[in-house]
Amino acid sequence: MDTVLTIVGVILIAGTLGFLLAKLLEKNNASQIVSNARKEAENIIKEAKNEGDSIKKDKILQAKEKFIELKSEHEKVILARDKKINEIEKRTRDKESQVSSELAKNKKLNKDIETKVQDYNERLEYLEKRQSDIDKMHASKIQQLEVISGLSAEDAKDQLIESLKDQAKSDAMAYIQNAMEEAKLTAEQDAKKIIINTIQRIGTEEAVENCVSVFNLESDDVKGRIIGREGRNIRAIEAATGVEIIVDDTPEAIILSCFDSVRREVARLSLHKLVTDGRIHPARIEEVVKKTTKQIEQEIVEVGKRTVIDLGIHGLHPELIKAVGRMKYRSSYGQNLLQHSREVAKLCATMAAELGVNPKLAKRAGLLHDIGKVPETESETPHALLGMEWAEKYGEKPDVCNAIGAHHDEIEMKTLLAPIVQVCDAISGARPGARRQVLDSYIQRLKDLEDIAFGFAGVKKAYAIQAGRELRVIVESEKVNDERASALSFEISQKIQTDMTYPGQVKITVIRETRAVNIAK
């Protein structure tokens, strides 16, 4: 029992000692960990202080640099402002000096003027005194003359006037007699001279110049490109425009021949664009001709607008303005239709003002009197009646419509405007050199040639070229085969022989072309 108790006591003592020893070891480890943590914390704090110091120094340096930069910019602004202020002050000083000099000049001028005014007043007083003395002397002399002659001043003046009248009448009669004798001798000669000079000044171009345009080239090398391989380009241009292109030995020029001036202008502008662009081939030619045709249509409208603005005509319908513009490319007996209509409009306004008629209506009727000559399609109606129909259709007043329709006596004249327009039309057309009957009949013959071709089935286009010596007919390949094209050429020639009178021969060329067009997408 005692042994057991001893063992238990030993165990208890050993456990107590072990527990105490464990506590001591744990305490030592804890103190070491705390010591290490303190050292690490001190190191971190030290590093943080060092890093904070470096950041602080960087920020201070950046702030100093920013301050220096702002200070430099501010100094630049201040210097620029000071420089500007100095310039303004300099200009102000210059202005002040200039004003001072001007004031000095003005003072000097005022002083001179005052001196001259004073001198003028003194001279005026002297002249008035002299005039008074002269009047007194004149009165005394008149009294002496009256006493000597026995006549008063009024009686002497009347006698002098009567004698001068008789002498003037005799001198005037002698002068008039001499002038009349001289006029009789020279009147006929002067009249002939005036008429010849007027014809030379007013005479218009010859018929060939109204049907031909010359297109100038930079070099003769361009001619080959216009003709194209085997003539395909020149054929495409002629087919698209209806204008004959004559390429001969004329240096740096080709000739465009067509009686229709609109077609000729389209061809000229198209050639200019093609030559400038450099791409000349059938597809490009058709594209350019279409664009040029639209451009000419726009130009026609612009010409019409400019004309009515120049003449002071307002409220004209757009279709009538377009018809006025087309007059630029039409001629009446060799006289340009637009110039003729403008001239008639001005004459009508002048004559109406003299007769007490509304000059604005007269000018309107004068401008529109020949619009029936510019239809886009041929018509059998006389141009005066056709123009009247257009004027009525587009809202013109009855007086203007009647004047248009009656200026060639197709209908009865109902207002005073009608004879005014008729007379002014005759005045404009009858002056020497204004018109030629030959040109109108020539153009009508060319139109008749084209109309005969259009009378046959399958004809797509027809152009009279070479001054009416050739008729070129383009047919639809779907409707006309090769055999029919040959027969069509013969039938057209027989029709021309039967229905028309013309000098020389007319060559009929029928052209049939087949095209296959597809688009690759």
Short mmCIF file of C-alpha atoms in Angstrom, two decimals:
data_model
loop_
_atom_site.label_atom_id
_atom_site.label_comp_id
_atom_site.label_asym_id
_atom_site.label_seq_id
_atom_site.Cartn_x
_atom_site.Cartn_y
_atom_site.Cartn_z
CA MET A 1 0.00 0.00 0.00
CA ASP A 2 2.76 2.35 0.85
CA THR A 3 4.49 1.43 -2.40
CA VAL A 4 1.39 2.28 -4.36
CA LEU A 5 1.09 5.57 -2.65
CA THR A 6 4.73 6.27 -3.28
CA ILE A 7 4.33 5.50 -6.99
CA VAL A 8 1.22 7.66 -7.20
CA GLY A 9 3.03 10.47 -5.42
CA VAL A 10 5.99 10.15 -7.76
CA ILE A 11 3.66 10.21 -10.75
CA LEU A 12 1.86 13.28 -9.45
CA ILE A 13 5.15 15.04 -8.77
CA ALA A 14 6.45 14.10 -12.25
CA GLY A 15 3.22 15.31 -13.87
CA THR A 16 3.39 18.54 -11.96
CA LEU A 17 6.98 19.06 -12.93
CA GLY A 18 6.19 18.22 -16.58
CA PHE A 19 3.31 20.65 -16.58
CA LEU A 20 5.43 23.38 -15.11
CA LEU A 21 8.23 22.64 -17.54
CA ALA A 22 5.74 22.81 -20.47
CA LYS A 23 4.46 26.13 -19.23
CA LEU A 24 7.96 27.50 -19.02
CA LEU A 25 8.78 26.35 -22.57
CA GLU A 26 5.54 27.80 -23.94
CA LYS A 27 6.24 31.09 -22.23
CA ASN A 28 9.73 31.23 -23.73
CA ASN A 29 8.36 30.51 -27.26
CA ALA A 30 5.68 33.19 -26.89
CA SER A 31 8.18 35.78 -25.79
CA GLN A 32 10.46 34.90 -28.75
CA ILE A 33 7.51 35.20 -31.21
CA VAL A 34 6.55 38.57 -29.75
CA SER A 35 10.14 39.72 -29.99
CA ASN A 36 10.36 38.64 -33.64
CA ALA A 37 7.03 40.35 -34.45
CA ARG A 38 8.23 43.56 -32.84
CA LYS A 39 11.42 43.47 -34.85
CA GLU A 40 9.47 42.85 -38.10
CA ALA A 41 7.03 45.64 -37.27
CA GLU A 42 9.90 48.00 -36.61
CA ASN A 43 11.45 47.03 -39.96
CA ILE A 44 8.14 47.60 -41.77
CA ILE A 45 7.65 50.97 -40.09
CA LYS A 46 11.21 51.92 -40.99
CA GLU A 47 10.72 50.89 -44.63
CA ALA A 48 7.37 52.75 -44.73
CA LYS A 49 9.04 55.88 -43.39
CA ASN A 50 11.80 55.60 -45.97
CA GLU A 51 9.30 55.07 -48.82
CA GLY A 52 7.13 57.94 -47.57
CA ASP A 53 10.17 60.19 -47.50
CA SER A 54 11.06 59.27 -51.10
CA ILE A 55 7.47 59.82 -52.27
CA LYS A 56 7.37 63.11 -50.47
CA LYS A 57 10.58 64.20 -52.16
CA ASP A 58 9.22 63.17 -55.61
CA LYS A 59 5.98 65.06 -55.05
CA ILE A 60 7.88 68.10 -53.89
CA LEU A 61 10.07 67.93 -57.02
CA GLN A 62 7.01 67.51 -59.27
CA ALA A 63 5.29 70.42 -57.57
CA LYS A 64 8.39 72.56 -58.05
CA GLU A 65 8.62 71.61 -61.76
CA LYS A 66 4.89 72.34 -62.27
CA PHE A 67 5.31 75.65 -60.47
CA ILE A 68 8.30 76.52 -62.66
CA GLU A 69 6.35 75.55 -65.81
CA LEU A 70 3.27 77.57 -64.79
CA LYS A 71 5.50 80.45 -63.88
CA SER A 72 7.19 80.30 -67.32
CA GLU A 73 3.85 80.21 -69.13
CA HIS A 74 2.55 83.07 -67.00
CA GLU A 75 5.65 85.08 -67.78
CA LYS A 76 5.19 84.38 -71.50
CA VAL A 77 1.57 85.54 -71.32
CA ILE A 78 2.59 88.62 -69.40
CA LEU A 79 5.37 89.36 -71.94
CA ALA A 80 2.97 88.91 -74.87
CA ARG A 81 0.42 91.13 -73.17
CA ASP A 82 3.07 93.74 -72.41
CA LYS A 83 4.25 93.59 -76.02
CA LYS A 84 0.70 94.03 -77.27
CA ILE A 85 0.14 96.90 -74.84
CA ASN A 86 3.37 98.52 -76.02
CA GLU A 87 2.28 98.17 -79.64
CA ILE A 88 -1.11 99.68 -78.81
CA GLU A 89 0.58 102.51 -76.94
CA LYS A 90 2.88 103.09 -79.90
CA ARG A 91 -0.05 103.16 -82.34
CA THR A 92 -1.89 105.49 -79.95
CA ARG A 93 1.13 107.81 -79.81
CA ASP A 94 1.36 107.71 -83.62
CA LYS A 95 -2.34 108.49 -83.91
CA GLU A 96 -1.99 111.31 -81.40
CA SER A 97 0.93 112.76 -83.31
CA GLN A 98 -0.98 112.37 -86.57
CA VAL A 99 -4.06 114.02 -85.05
CA SER A 100 -1.88 116.80 -83.71
CA SER A 101 -0.35 117.39 -87.12
CA GLU A 102 -3.81 117.31 -88.73
CA LEU A 103 -5.09 119.79 -86.15
CA ALA A 104 -2.16 122.04 -86.89
CA LYS A 105 -2.88 121.80 -90.63
CA ASN A 106 -6.55 122.51 -90.02
CA LYS A 107 -5.72 125.52 -87.90
CA LYS A 108 -3.46 126.80 -90.65
CA LEU A 109 -6.13 126.15 -93.29
CA ASN A 110 -8.78 127.88 -91.16
CA LYS A 111 -6.50 130.84 -90.77
CA ASP A 112 -5.90 130.94 -94.54
CA ILE A 113 -9.62 130.63 -95.20
CA GLU A 114 -10.42 133.44 -92.79
CA THR A 115 -7.84 135.59 -94.52
CA LYS A 116 -9.27 134.75 -97.95
CA VAL A 117 -12.85 135.38 -96.74
CA GLN A 118 -11.82 138.75 -95.38
CA ASP A 119 -10.06 139.55 -98.68
CA TYR A 120 -13.12 138.36 -100.61
CA ASN A 121 -15.45 140.57 -98.55
CA GLU A 122 -13.21 143.58 -99.16
CA ARG A 123 -13.13 142.89 -102.89
CA LEU A 124 -16.90 142.36 -102.94
CA GLU A 125 -17.45 145.73 -101.28
CA TYR A 126 -15.10 147.30 -103.82
CA LEU A 127 -16.90 145.63 -106.75
CA GLU A 128 -20.30 146.67 -105.44
CA LYS A 129 -19.05 150.25 -105.18
CA ARG A 130 -17.63 150.07 -108.72
CA GLN A 131 -20.87 148.58 -110.03
CA SER A 132 -22.84 151.41 -108.48
CA ASP A 133 -20.52 153.95 -110.11
CA ILE A 134 -20.80 152.17 -113.48
CA ASP A 135 -24.63 152.07 -113.24
CA LYS A 136 -24.69 155.80 -112.56
CA MET A 137 -22.36 156.47 -115.50
CA HIS A 138 -24.44 154.18 -117.76
CA ALA A 139 -27.66 155.98 -116.83
CA SER A 140 -26.10 159.36 -117.52
CA LYS A 141 -24.74 158.17 -120.89
CA ILE A 142 -28.19 156.83 -121.87
CA GLN A 143 -29.75 160.17 -120.96
CA GLN A 144 -27.17 161.98 -123.09
CA LEU A 145 -27.81 159.62 -126.05
CA GLU A 146 -31.57 160.06 -125.73
CA VAL A 147 -31.14 163.83 -125.79
CA ILE A 148 -28.80 163.65 -128.81
CA SER A 149 -30.88 161.12 -130.87
CA GLY A 150 -34.32 162.28 -129.86
CA LEU A 151 -35.36 158.63 -129.10
CA SER A 152 -35.92 156.86 -125.83
CA ALA A 153 -33.91 153.74 -124.92
CA GLU A 154 -36.92 151.43 -125.51
CA ASP A 155 -37.62 152.90 -128.98
CA ALA A 156 -33.99 152.51 -130.01
CA LYS A 157 -34.00 148.88 -128.76
CA ASP A 158 -37.15 148.04 -130.75
CA GLN A 159 -35.69 149.52 -133.95
CA LEU A 160 -32.46 147.57 -133.48
CA ILE A 161 -34.38 144.29 -132.90
CA GLU A 162 -36.49 144.77 -136.03
CA SER A 163 -33.45 145.41 -138.19
CA LEU A 164 -31.71 142.35 -136.77
CA LYS A 165 -34.83 140.22 -137.41
CA ASP A 166 -34.99 141.19 -141.06
CA GLN A 167 -31.28 140.51 -141.54
CA ALA A 168 -31.52 137.13 -139.73
CA LYS A 169 -34.51 136.09 -141.88
CA SER A 170 -32.75 136.89 -145.10
CA ASP A 171 -29.56 135.10 -143.95
CA ALA A 172 -31.58 132.06 -142.79
CA MET A 173 -33.50 131.82 -146.06
CA ALA A 174 -30.26 131.97 -148.04
CA TYR A 175 -28.71 129.27 -145.83
CA ILE A 176 -31.77 127.02 -146.11
CA GLN A 177 -31.84 127.41 -149.88
CA ASN A 178 -28.17 126.49 -150.17
CA ALA A 179 -28.63 123.50 -147.81
CA MET A 180 -31.63 122.21 -149.78
CA GLU A 181 -29.75 122.47 -153.07
CA GLU A 182 -26.78 120.62 -151.56
CA ALA A 183 -29.08 117.97 -150.02
CA LYS A 184 -30.77 117.34 -153.36
CA LEU A 185 -27.40 116.72 -154.95
CA THR A 186 -26.07 114.37 -152.23
CA ALA A 187 -29.26 112.75 -150.82
CA GLU A 188 -29.38 109.81 -153.20
CA GLN A 189 -25.69 109.10 -152.84
CA ASP A 190 -25.85 109.31 -149.02
CA ALA A 191 -28.91 107.07 -148.92
CA LYS A 192 -27.17 104.39 -150.95
CA LYS A 193 -24.12 104.64 -148.70
CA ILE A 194 -26.25 104.30 -145.55
CA ILE A 195 -28.09 101.26 -146.90
CA ILE A 196 -24.82 99.56 -147.95
CA ASN A 197 -23.24 100.21 -144.54
CA THR A 198 -26.35 98.91 -142.77
CA ILE A 199 -26.38 95.73 -144.83
CA GLN A 200 -22.70 95.16 -144.08
CA ARG A 201 -23.26 95.64 -140.35
CA ILE A 202 -26.44 93.59 -140.03
CA GLY A 203 -25.93 90.83 -142.61
CA THR A 204 -25.94 87.34 -141.05
CA GLU A 205 -23.90 84.25 -141.89
CA GLU A 206 -24.17 82.28 -145.09
CA ALA A 207 -26.28 79.10 -145.22
CA VAL A 208 -23.27 76.81 -145.10
CA GLU A 209 -22.11 78.50 -141.85
CA ASN A 210 -25.50 77.82 -140.30
CA CYS A 211 -25.12 74.12 -141.07
CA VAL A 212 -21.42 73.51 -140.36
CA SER A 213 -19.24 73.76 -137.23
CA VAL A 214 -15.48 73.41 -137.06
CA PHE A 215 -14.07 71.38 -134.14
CA ASN A 216 -10.45 72.31 -133.45
CA LEU A 217 -7.95 69.67 -132.29
CA GLU A 218 -4.68 69.99 -130.42
CA SER A 219 -2.92 67.72 -132.92
CA ASP A 220 -3.72 65.57 -135.95
CA ASP A 221 -3.04 62.42 -133.89
CA VAL A 222 -6.46 62.84 -132.28
CA LYS A 223 -8.13 62.33 -135.68
CA GLY A 224 -7.13 58.66 -135.72
CA ARG A 225 -8.58 58.10 -132.25
CA ILE A 226 -11.84 59.79 -133.26
CA ILE A 227 -12.10 57.59 -136.37
CA GLY A 228 -11.29 54.42 -134.39
CA ARG A 229 -10.47 50.96 -135.62
CA GLU A 230 -12.06 50.51 -139.05
CA GLY A 231 -14.10 53.66 -138.44
CA ARG A 232 -16.17 52.26 -135.58
CA ASN A 233 -15.85 55.36 -133.36
CA ILE A 234 -16.85 57.86 -136.02
CA ARG A 235 -19.80 55.66 -137.03
CA ALA A 236 -20.92 55.46 -133.40
CA ILE A 237 -20.76 59.26 -133.05
CA GLU A 238 -22.71 59.82 -136.27
CA ALA A 239 -25.33 57.22 -135.27
CA ALA A 240 -25.77 58.69 -131.76
CA THR A 241 -25.93 62.37 -132.76
CA GLY A 242 -27.18 62.39 -136.36
CA VAL A 243 -24.32 64.68 -137.37
CA GLU A 244 -21.96 63.96 -140.24
CA ILE A 245 -18.31 64.18 -139.23
CA ILE A 246 -15.97 65.16 -142.07
CA VAL A 247 -12.31 64.31 -141.48
CA ASP A 248 -10.16 65.70 -144.29
CA ASP A 249 -6.70 67.18 -144.76
CA THR A 250 -7.54 70.35 -142.82
CA PRO A 251 -4.81 70.60 -140.16
CA GLU A 252 -5.93 70.21 -136.54
CA ALA A 253 -9.66 70.46 -137.33
CA ILE A 254 -12.64 68.33 -138.25
CA ILE A 255 -15.99 69.51 -139.62
CA LEU A 256 -19.43 68.77 -138.10
CA SER A 257 -22.25 69.06 -140.64
CA CYS A 258 -25.96 69.07 -139.73
CA PHE A 259 -28.88 71.41 -140.44
CA ASP A 260 -30.18 70.98 -136.86
CA SER A 261 -28.06 73.27 -134.68
CA VAL A 262 -29.07 71.44 -131.48
CA ARG A 263 -27.72 68.14 -132.82
CA ARG A 264 -24.58 69.90 -134.01
CA GLU A 265 -23.99 71.47 -130.60
CA VAL A 266 -24.53 68.10 -128.87
CA ALA A 267 -21.96 66.53 -131.21
CA ARG A 268 -19.45 69.35 -130.65
CA LEU A 269 -19.67 69.20 -126.85
CA SER A 270 -19.59 65.39 -126.87
CA LEU A 271 -16.43 65.38 -129.00
CA HIS A 272 -14.82 67.92 -126.68
CA LYS A 273 -15.53 65.73 -123.63
CA LEU A 274 -14.32 62.56 -125.39
CA VAL A 275 -11.09 64.16 -126.59
CA THR A 276 -10.42 65.72 -123.17
CA ASP A 277 -11.13 62.43 -121.35
CA GLY A 278 -9.15 60.33 -123.82
CA ARG A 279 -11.47 57.29 -123.66
CA ILE A 280 -13.07 57.03 -127.09
CA HIS A 281 -15.03 53.87 -127.84
CA PRO A 282 -18.66 53.17 -128.85
CA ALA A 283 -20.01 52.50 -125.33
CA ARG A 284 -18.34 55.63 -123.94
CA ILE A 285 -19.59 57.66 -126.92
CA GLU A 286 -23.23 56.72 -126.26
CA GLU A 287 -22.86 57.56 -122.56
CA VAL A 288 -21.30 60.98 -123.25
CA VAL A 289 -23.91 61.84 -125.93
CA LYS A 290 -26.75 61.10 -123.49
CA LYS A 291 -25.18 63.26 -120.78
CA THR A 292 -24.50 66.08 -123.25
CA THR A 293 -28.09 65.97 -124.51
CA LYS A 294 -29.32 66.46 -120.94
CA GLN A 295 -26.82 69.30 -120.51
CA ILE A 296 -28.10 71.05 -123.65
CA GLU A 297 -31.68 70.70 -122.40
CA GLN A 298 -30.67 72.39 -119.14
CA GLU A 299 -28.87 75.11 -121.08
CA ILE A 300 -32.01 75.71 -123.16
CA VAL A 301 -33.97 76.34 -119.95
CA GLU A 302 -31.24 78.70 -118.66
CA VAL A 303 -31.24 80.68 -121.93
CA GLY A 304 -35.02 81.03 -121.71
CA LYS A 305 -34.80 82.27 -118.11
CA ARG A 306 -32.06 84.79 -118.93
CA THR A 307 -34.07 86.09 -121.90
CA VAL A 308 -37.28 86.73 -119.95
CA ILE A 309 -35.27 88.32 -117.11
CA ASP A 310 -33.42 90.62 -119.55
CA LEU A 311 -36.71 91.70 -121.11
CA GLY A 312 -38.45 92.14 -117.74
CA ILE A 313 -41.19 89.59 -118.46
CA HIS A 314 -42.63 87.88 -115.38
CA GLY A 315 -44.94 84.93 -114.71
CA LEU A 316 -44.14 83.00 -117.88
CA HIS A 317 -44.96 79.28 -117.76
CA PRO A 318 -41.87 76.98 -117.55
CA GLU A 319 -42.82 75.26 -120.83
CA LEU A 320 -42.96 78.63 -122.60
CA ILE A 321 -39.59 79.55 -121.06
CA LYS A 322 -38.18 76.31 -122.47
CA ALA A 323 -39.65 77.13 -125.89
CA VAL A 324 -37.99 80.56 -125.75
CA GLY A 325 -34.66 78.88 -124.93
CA ARG A 326 -34.98 76.51 -127.90
CA MET A 327 -35.21 79.60 -130.16
CA LYS A 328 -31.44 80.00 -129.69
CA TYR A 329 -30.93 76.89 -131.84
CA ARG A 330 -33.48 77.79 -134.53
CA SER A 331 -33.37 80.22 -137.43
CA SER A 332 -36.10 81.80 -139.52
CA TYR A 333 -35.01 82.50 -143.10
CA GLY A 334 -31.40 82.64 -141.89
CA GLN A 335 -32.21 84.98 -139.01
CA ASN A 336 -31.63 83.63 -135.49
CA LEU A 337 -35.08 83.12 -134.01
CA LEU A 338 -34.19 84.18 -130.47
CA GLN A 339 -32.54 87.41 -131.61
CA HIS A 340 -35.47 88.08 -133.95
CA SER A 341 -38.00 87.54 -131.12
CA ARG A 342 -36.05 89.77 -128.70
CA GLU A 343 -35.89 92.47 -131.35
CA VAL A 344 -39.63 92.20 -132.05
CA ALA A 345 -40.37 92.33 -128.30
CA LYS A 346 -38.42 95.58 -127.87
CA LEU A 347 -39.99 97.12 -130.99
CA CYS A 348 -43.47 96.15 -129.76
CA ALA A 349 -42.86 97.71 -126.34
CA THR A 350 -41.64 100.96 -127.91
CA MET A 351 -44.50 101.18 -130.39
CA ALA A 352 -47.11 100.28 -127.76
CA ALA A 353 -45.80 102.98 -125.42
CA GLU A 354 -46.11 105.56 -128.22
CA LEU A 355 -49.69 104.44 -128.99
CA GLY A 356 -50.80 104.31 -125.34
CA VAL A 357 -51.13 100.49 -125.26
CA ASN A 358 -49.78 98.34 -122.41
CA PRO A 359 -46.06 97.97 -123.29
CA LYS A 360 -45.58 94.92 -121.03
CA LEU A 361 -48.26 92.91 -122.85
CA ALA A 362 -46.86 94.04 -126.19
CA LYS A 363 -43.35 92.93 -125.21
CA ARG A 364 -44.74 89.57 -124.05
CA ALA A 365 -46.62 89.02 -127.32
CA GLY A 366 -43.57 90.07 -129.35
CA LEU A 367 -41.32 87.56 -127.58
CA LEU A 368 -43.80 84.68 -127.95
CA HIS A 369 -45.05 85.39 -131.48
CA ASP A 370 -42.81 82.72 -133.10
CA ILE A 371 -42.82 79.98 -130.42
CA GLY A 372 -44.76 77.79 -132.87
CA LYS A 373 -41.55 77.45 -134.89
CA VAL A 374 -39.75 75.41 -132.20
CA PRO A 375 -41.83 72.24 -131.69
CA GLU A 376 -40.00 69.09 -130.65
CA THR A 377 -42.17 67.15 -133.12
CA GLU A 378 -43.21 68.21 -136.60
CA SER A 379 -46.75 69.53 -137.08
CA GLU A 380 -48.81 70.51 -140.11
CA THR A 381 -50.40 73.42 -138.18
CA PRO A 382 -49.09 76.90 -139.15
CA HIS A 383 -46.63 78.17 -136.59
CA ALA A 384 -48.79 81.19 -135.67
CA LEU A 385 -51.79 79.01 -134.78
CA LEU A 386 -49.58 76.46 -133.03
CA GLY A 387 -48.00 79.26 -130.97
CA MET A 388 -51.46 80.59 -130.08
CA GLU A 389 -52.53 77.10 -128.94
CA TRP A 390 -49.45 76.84 -126.72
CA ALA A 391 -50.07 80.31 -125.26
CA GLU A 392 -53.69 79.43 -124.47
CA LYS A 393 -52.65 76.09 -122.99
CA TYR A 394 -50.15 77.70 -120.64
CA GLY A 395 -52.40 80.49 -119.38
CA GLU A 396 -51.49 83.57 -121.43
CA LYS A 397 -54.02 86.42 -121.69
CA PRO A 398 -56.49 86.46 -124.63
CA ASP A 399 -54.93 89.65 -126.07
CA VAL A 400 -51.48 88.01 -126.20
CA CYS A 401 -52.90 84.80 -127.70
CA ASN A 402 -54.77 86.71 -130.39
CA ALA A 403 -51.66 88.74 -131.28
CA ILE A 404 -49.63 85.53 -131.65
CA GLY A 405 -52.23 83.80 -133.81
CA ALA A 406 -53.02 86.81 -136.01
CA HIS A 407 -49.54 88.10 -136.83
CA HIS A 408 -49.68 86.25 -140.20
CA ASP A 409 -53.44 86.85 -140.73
CA GLU A 410 -54.41 83.21 -139.99
CA ILE A 411 -57.16 84.52 -137.68
CA GLU A 412 -58.98 87.84 -137.23
CA MET A 413 -57.24 90.60 -135.26
CA LYS A 414 -59.32 91.47 -132.21
CA THR A 415 -57.03 93.85 -130.29
CA LEU A 416 -54.55 96.60 -131.05
CA LEU A 417 -51.71 94.33 -129.96
CA ALA A 418 -52.12 92.12 -133.04
CA PRO A 419 -51.26 94.76 -135.70
CA ILE A 420 -48.41 96.03 -133.49
CA VAL A 421 -46.86 92.54 -133.38
CA GLN A 422 -47.44 92.06 -137.11
CA VAL A 423 -45.80 95.37 -138.01
CA CYS A 424 -42.81 94.84 -135.68
CA ASP A 425 -42.31 91.31 -137.04
CA ALA A 426 -42.22 92.76 -140.56
CA ILE A 427 -39.80 95.51 -139.49
CA SER A 428 -37.39 93.01 -137.90
CA GLY A 429 -37.55 90.62 -140.85
CA ALA A 430 -37.56 93.17 -143.67
CA ARG A 431 -34.43 95.10 -142.80
CA PRO A 432 -31.59 94.51 -145.28
CA GLY A 433 -29.59 91.36 -144.59
CA ALA A 434 -31.92 90.03 -141.89
CA ARG A 435 -33.38 87.00 -143.67
CA ARG A 436 -32.84 84.61 -146.55
CA GLN A 437 -35.62 82.60 -148.12
CA VAL A 438 -33.17 80.03 -149.47
CA LEU A 439 -32.01 78.74 -146.08
CA ASP A 440 -35.54 78.08 -144.85
CA SER A 441 -36.49 76.07 -147.94
CA TYR A 442 -33.17 74.20 -147.66
CA ILE A 443 -33.82 73.18 -144.05
CA GLN A 444 -37.40 72.24 -144.89
CA ARG A 445 -36.10 69.96 -147.65
CA LEU A 446 -33.78 68.21 -145.17
CA LYS A 447 -36.66 67.73 -142.75
CA ASP A 448 -38.83 66.35 -145.53
CA LEU A 449 -36.10 63.82 -146.37
CA GLU A 450 -36.06 62.59 -142.77
CA ASP A 451 -39.88 62.51 -142.59
CA ILE A 452 -40.06 60.28 -145.68
CA ALA A 453 -37.68 57.78 -144.03
CA PHE A 454 -39.71 57.76 -140.81
CA GLY A 455 -42.78 56.88 -142.85
CA PHE A 456 -41.51 53.30 -143.35
CA ALA A 457 -41.92 50.57 -140.74
CA GLY A 458 -38.87 49.52 -138.75
CA VAL A 459 -37.00 52.86 -139.10
CA LYS A 460 -35.45 53.88 -135.76
CA LYS A 461 -33.48 57.01 -136.72
CA ALA A 462 -33.01 59.05 -139.87
CA TYR A 463 -30.49 61.81 -140.55
CA ALA A 464 -30.12 64.00 -143.63
CA ILE A 465 -26.40 64.76 -144.05
CA GLN A 466 -23.99 66.22 -146.60
CA ALA A 467 -26.29 69.19 -147.28
CA GLY A 468 -29.14 66.86 -148.26
CA ARG A 469 -27.10 64.74 -150.66
CA GLU A 470 -27.25 61.68 -148.37
CA LEU A 471 -29.96 60.20 -146.16
CA ARG A 472 -28.67 57.86 -143.46
CA VAL A 473 -31.36 55.53 -142.08
CA ILE A 474 -30.86 53.37 -138.94
CA VAL A 475 -33.35 50.49 -138.65
CA GLU A 476 -34.34 48.14 -135.82
CA SER A 477 -32.51 44.86 -136.31
CA GLU A 478 -35.38 42.88 -134.73
CA LYS A 479 -37.91 44.11 -137.29
CA VAL A 480 -35.79 44.51 -140.43
CA ASN A 481 -33.49 41.77 -141.76
CA ASP A 482 -30.68 42.19 -144.29
CA GLU A 483 -32.88 41.52 -147.33
CA ARG A 484 -35.51 43.94 -146.09
CA ALA A 485 -32.83 46.61 -145.47
CA SER A 486 -31.80 46.47 -149.13
CA ALA A 487 -35.43 46.65 -150.25
CA LEU A 488 -36.08 49.53 -147.82
CA SER A 489 -33.24 51.57 -149.32
CA PHE A 490 -34.78 51.14 -152.79
CA GLU A 491 -38.31 52.01 -151.60
CA ILE A 492 -37.13 55.18 -149.84
CA SER A 493 -35.24 56.28 -152.97
CA GLN A 494 -38.37 55.78 -155.11
CA LYS A 495 -40.47 57.72 -152.59
CA ILE A 496 -38.04 60.63 -152.65
CA GLN A 497 -38.01 60.68 -156.46
CA THR A 498 -41.82 60.74 -156.54
CA ASP A 499 -42.60 63.24 -153.76
CA MET A 500 -39.69 65.70 -153.73
CA THR A 501 -37.92 68.17 -155.99
CA TYR A 502 -34.21 68.51 -155.35
CA PRO A 503 -30.98 69.31 -157.19
CA GLY A 504 -28.48 66.55 -157.93
CA GLN A 505 -28.71 63.09 -156.35
CA VAL A 506 -29.62 61.76 -152.91
CA LYS A 507 -27.79 58.71 -151.56
CA ILE A 508 -29.86 56.48 -149.22
CA THR A 509 -27.80 54.43 -146.75
CA VAL A 510 -29.66 51.91 -144.57
CA ILE A 511 -27.73 50.73 -141.48
CA ARG A 512 -28.71 47.59 -139.58
CA GLU A 513 -26.84 46.73 -136.39
CA THR A 514 -27.29 43.78 -134.03
CA ARG A 515 -26.14 44.03 -130.42
CA ALA A 516 -25.94 41.36 -127.72
CA VAL A 517 -25.62 42.84 -124.24
CA ASN A 518 -25.22 40.87 -120.99
CA ILE A 519 -24.10 41.91 -117.51
CA ALA A 520 -21.70 39.86 -115.39
CA LYS A 521 -22.50 40.12 -111.70
#
